[in-house]
Amino acid sequence: GNSVTQMEGPVTLSEEAFLTINCTYTATGYPSLFWYVQYPGEGLQLLLKATKADDKGSNKGFEATYRKETTSFHLEKGSVQVSDSAVYFCAPQAYSGAGSYQLTFGKGTKLSVIP
Amino acid sequence: NAGVTQTPKFQVLKTGQSMTLQCAQDMNHEYMSWYRQDPGMGLRLIHYSVGAGITDQGEVPNGYNVSRSTTEDFPLRLLSAAPSQTSVYFCASRTSTGAEAFFGQGTRLTVV
């Protein structure tokens, strides 16, 4: 089955620091790759995505590149803000047959940014 | 656009009670799913549906039932609540072609 290994947290950074959250995956076929973010007390929402090798997804200053050769999709941001404090989930989405695509979530990485 | 709406937001049950968590979406999405979120476990798939009248089990289906009589609604039933079902439950919907999933705000369930 599909699986995700995501950097464990919690991660605490000072404002304007550089952020990397590592994510590697195993999945059948050629998955689409997603990062979802969960702000305190809310549901998950899409942060960025990439659908083919070497694609770079980006949003709100965050970036991640689809690396097929290393099966990785690491999340980066050059300068974090207090408002980036949240839990981040890496999630490959692979075809599972009968017209169905399944999302598999990592365990999540909690990021706290302090002023 | 309401998106995905879950009710209730909070619920406390006694062991052995049954209840239904409601989920509705207004985006005409074919695919709907239920997840539970537990500390250190990420999100785990309980049940999913690829369209009205079609449901299937996910990773952790025991103790839960679902049905999909309309495209819009996908309720999750707890048959006989147990403390191990204390969790935060999320409903999600998307098109069937593997695009972005939209999540509800979650239901925090406590079983005592």
mmCIF file of N, CA and C in Angstrom, chain A residues 32 34 36 38 41-46 49 87 89 93 96 98-108, chain B residues 31 35 37 40-45 48 50 57 88 90 94 96-106:
data_model
loop_
_atom_site.group_PDB
_atom_site.id
_atom_site.type_symbol
_atom_site.label_atom_id
_atom_site.label_comp_id
_atom_site.label_asym_id
_atom_site.label_seq_id
_atom_site.Cartn_x
_atom_site.Cartn_y
_atom_site.Cartn_z
ATOM 1 N N SER A 32 -0.099 12.087 -7.713
ATOM 2 C CA SER A 32 -0.038 13.530 -7.501
ATOM 3 C C SER A 32 0.376 13.748 -6.052
ATOM 4 N N PHE A 34 0.624 16.384 -2.664
ATOM 5 C CA PHE A 34 -0.026 17.532 -2.032
ATOM 6 C C PHE A 34 0.623 17.840 -0.681
ATOM 7 N N TYR A 36 -1.024 19.723 2.642
ATOM 8 C CA TYR A 36 -2.181 20.348 3.269
ATOM 9 C C TYR A 36 -1.724 21.013 4.571
ATOM 10 N N GLN A 38 -3.206 22.679 8.361
ATOM 11 C CA GLN A 38 -4.315 22.751 9.315
ATOM 12 C C GLN A 38 -3.996 23.815 10.354
ATOM 13 N N GLY A 41 -7.793 24.682 15.261
ATOM 14 C CA GLY A 41 -9.251 24.642 15.336
ATOM 15 C C GLY A 41 -9.960 24.536 13.999
ATOM 16 N N GLU A 42 -9.208 24.308 12.931
ATOM 17 C CA GLU A 42 -9.827 24.267 11.607
ATOM 18 C C GLU A 42 -9.606 22.927 10.925
ATOM 19 N N GLY A 43 -10.292 22.742 9.801
ATOM 20 C CA GLY A 43 -10.051 21.576 8.965
ATOM 21 C C GLY A 43 -8.828 21.781 8.098
ATOM 22 N N LEU A 44 -8.489 20.769 7.327
ATOM 23 C CA LEU A 44 -7.331 20.867 6.448
ATOM 24 C C LEU A 44 -7.685 21.666 5.201
ATOM 25 N N GLN A 45 -6.696 22.353 4.680
ATOM 26 C CA GLN A 45 -6.877 23.046 3.405
ATOM 27 C C GLN A 45 -5.621 22.863 2.561
ATOM 28 N N LEU A 46 -5.819 22.868 1.258
ATOM 29 C CA LEU A 46 -4.697 22.664 0.356
ATOM 30 C C LEU A 46 -3.724 23.826 0.443
ATOM 31 N N LYS A 49 0.413 21.879 -4.559
ATOM 32 C CA LYS A 49 0.409 20.555 -5.149
ATOM 33 C C LYS A 49 1.336 20.505 -6.358
ATOM 34 N N VAL A 87 -0.242 22.890 11.554
ATOM 35 C CA VAL A 87 0.223 21.525 11.321
ATOM 36 C C VAL A 87 0.217 21.281 9.812
ATOM 37 N N PHE A 89 0.720 18.627 6.522
ATOM 38 C CA PHE A 89 0.583 17.222 6.144
ATOM 39 C C PHE A 89 1.016 17.025 4.700
ATOM 40 N N GLN A 93 -1.396 11.217 -3.630
ATOM 41 C CA GLN A 93 -2.701 10.732 -4.074
ATOM 42 C C GLN A 93 -2.491 9.845 -5.289
ATOM 43 N N SER A 96 -6.112 3.992 -7.292
ATOM 44 C CA SER A 96 -6.256 2.732 -6.564
ATOM 45 C C SER A 96 -7.213 1.767 -7.256
ATOM 46 N N ALA A 98 -10.603 1.077 -10.245
ATOM 47 C CA ALA A 98 -12.051 1.323 -10.353
ATOM 48 C C ALA A 98 -12.371 2.815 -10.338
ATOM 49 N N GLY A 99 -11.513 3.596 -10.960
ATOM 50 C CA GLY A 99 -11.760 5.025 -11.059
ATOM 51 C C GLY A 99 -11.542 5.799 -9.779
ATOM 52 N N SER A 100 -10.899 5.199 -8.801
ATOM 53 C CA SER A 100 -10.750 5.813 -7.485
ATOM 54 C C SER A 100 -9.309 6.237 -7.224
ATOM 55 N N TYR A 101 -9.140 7.393 -6.606
ATOM 56 C CA TYR A 101 -7.827 7.881 -6.190
ATOM 57 C C TYR A 101 -7.823 8.000 -4.674
ATOM 58 N N GLN A 102 -6.786 7.496 -4.027
ATOM 59 C CA GLN A 102 -6.725 7.530 -2.575
ATOM 60 C C GLN A 102 -5.633 8.464 -2.096
ATOM 61 N N LEU A 103 -6.009 9.328 -1.146
ATOM 62 C CA LEU A 103 -5.056 10.176 -0.444
ATOM 63 C C LEU A 103 -4.499 9.415 0.747
ATOM 64 N N THR A 104 -3.191 9.478 0.915
ATOM 65 C CA THR A 104 -2.556 8.902 2.100
ATOM 66 C C THR A 104 -1.832 10.025 2.820
ATOM 67 N N PHE A 105 -2.122 10.211 4.111
ATOM 68 C CA PHE A 105 -1.557 11.336 4.849
ATOM 69 C C PHE A 105 -0.368 10.912 5.697
ATOM 70 N N GLY A 106 0.625 11.798 5.762
ATOM 71 C CA GLY A 106 1.663 11.654 6.758
ATOM 72 C C GLY A 106 1.092 11.979 8.129
ATOM 73 N N LYS A 107 1.919 11.806 9.176
ATOM 74 C CA LYS A 107 1.431 12.015 10.538
ATOM 75 C C LYS A 107 1.316 13.492 10.900
ATOM 76 N N GLY A 108 1.843 14.355 10.063
ATOM 77 C CA GLY A 108 1.732 15.780 10.329
ATOM 78 C C GLY A 108 2.938 16.313 11.082
ATOM 79 N N TYR B 31 -16.735 12.136 -5.104
ATOM 80 C CA TYR B 31 -15.983 11.387 -4.107
ATOM 81 C C TYR B 31 -16.105 12.051 -2.743
ATOM 82 N N TYR B 35 -12.466 10.717 7.644
ATOM 83 C CA TYR B 35 -11.197 10.439 8.296
ATOM 84 C C TYR B 35 -11.353 10.671 9.790
ATOM 85 N N GLN B 37 -8.764 11.808 13.065
ATOM 86 C CA GLN B 37 -7.461 12.373 13.365
ATOM 87 C C GLN B 37 -7.166 12.165 14.839
ATOM 88 N N GLY B 40 -0.490 12.123 16.837
ATOM 89 C CA GLY B 40 0.633 11.291 16.397
ATOM 90 C C GLY B 40 0.290 10.275 15.335
ATOM 91 N N MET B 41 -0.970 10.285 14.856
ATOM 92 C CA MET B 41 -1.393 9.264 13.876
ATOM 93 C C MET B 41 -1.742 9.859 12.520
ATOM 94 N N GLY B 42 -1.750 11.152 12.395
ATOM 95 C CA GLY B 42 -2.176 11.743 11.137
ATOM 96 C C GLY B 42 -3.661 11.524 10.918
ATOM 97 N N LEU B 43 -4.075 11.488 9.659
ATOM 98 C CA LEU B 43 -5.467 11.210 9.317
ATOM 99 C C LEU B 43 -5.566 9.799 8.764
ATOM 100 N N ARG B 44 -6.541 9.066 9.259
ATOM 101 C CA ARG B 44 -6.748 7.702 8.783
ATOM 102 C C ARG B 44 -8.139 7.577 8.169
ATOM 103 N N LEU B 45 -8.198 6.932 7.033
ATOM 104 C CA LEU B 45 -9.434 6.818 6.262
ATOM 105 C C LEU B 45 -10.354 5.776 6.893
ATOM 106 N N TYR B 48 -15.205 5.522 2.453
ATOM 107 C CA TYR B 48 -15.289 6.475 1.362
ATOM 108 C C TYR B 48 -16.372 6.052 0.379
ATOM 109 N N VAL B 50 -17.485 6.669 -3.915
ATOM 110 C CA VAL B 50 -17.138 7.222 -5.232
ATOM 111 C C VAL B 50 -18.376 7.724 -5.969
ATOM 112 N N GLN B 57 -14.821 0.429 2.352
ATOM 113 C CA GLN B 57 -14.091 0.588 3.608
ATOM 114 C C GLN B 57 -12.714 1.183 3.366
ATOM 115 N N VAL B 88 -11.114 13.344 16.532
ATOM 116 C CA VAL B 88 -11.664 14.405 15.699
ATOM 117 C C VAL B 88 -11.942 13.804 14.329
ATOM 118 N N PHE B 90 -13.147 14.155 10.346
ATOM 119 C CA PHE B 90 -13.223 15.070 9.214
ATOM 120 C C PHE B 90 -13.872 14.384 8.022
ATOM 121 N N ARG B 94 -14.175 15.607 -3.095
ATOM 122 C CA ARG B 94 -13.416 16.060 -4.273
ATOM 123 C C ARG B 94 -14.024 15.432 -5.509
ATOM 124 N N SER B 96 -13.722 13.040 -8.782
ATOM 125 C CA SER B 96 -13.203 11.674 -8.813
ATOM 126 C C SER B 96 -11.873 11.560 -9.526
ATOM 127 N N THR B 97 -11.404 12.666 -10.110
ATOM 128 C CA THR B 97 -10.229 12.549 -10.964
ATOM 129 C C THR B 97 -8.932 12.896 -10.247
ATOM 130 N N GLY B 98 -8.942 12.859 -8.929
ATOM 131 C CA GLY B 98 -7.702 13.022 -8.191
ATOM 132 C C GLY B 98 -7.303 14.446 -7.916
ATOM 133 N N ALA B 99 -8.251 15.357 -7.919
ATOM 134 C CA ALA B 99 -7.925 16.763 -7.658
ATOM 135 C C ALA B 99 -7.935 17.062 -6.164
ATOM 136 N N GLU B 100 -7.820 18.330 -5.838
ATOM 137 C CA GLU B 100 -7.784 18.806 -4.457
ATOM 138 C C GLU B 100 -8.989 18.332 -3.667
ATOM 139 N N ALA B 101 -8.752 17.927 -2.415
ATOM 140 C CA ALA B 101 -9.824 17.566 -1.498
ATOM 141 C C ALA B 101 -10.208 18.780 -0.659
ATOM 142 N N PHE B 102 -11.508 18.913 -0.385
ATOM 143 C CA PHE B 102 -12.032 19.985 0.453
ATOM 144 C C PHE B 102 -12.539 19.355 1.746
ATOM 145 N N PHE B 103 -12.126 19.935 2.866
ATOM 146 C CA PHE B 103 -12.444 19.357 4.165
ATOM 147 C C PHE B 103 -13.457 20.207 4.917
ATOM 148 N N GLY B 104 -14.277 19.515 5.720
ATOM 149 C CA GLY B 104 -15.118 20.208 6.669
ATOM 150 C C GLY B 104 -14.305 20.672 7.862
ATOM 151 N N GLN B 105 -14.977 21.348 8.793
ATOM 152 C CA GLN B 105 -14.296 21.932 9.954
ATOM 153 C C GLN B 105 -14.022 20.904 11.047
ATOM 154 N N GLY B 106 -14.623 19.743 10.924
ATOM 155 C CA GLY B 106 -14.353 18.692 11.894
ATOM 156 C C GLY B 106 -15.410 18.574 12.972
#
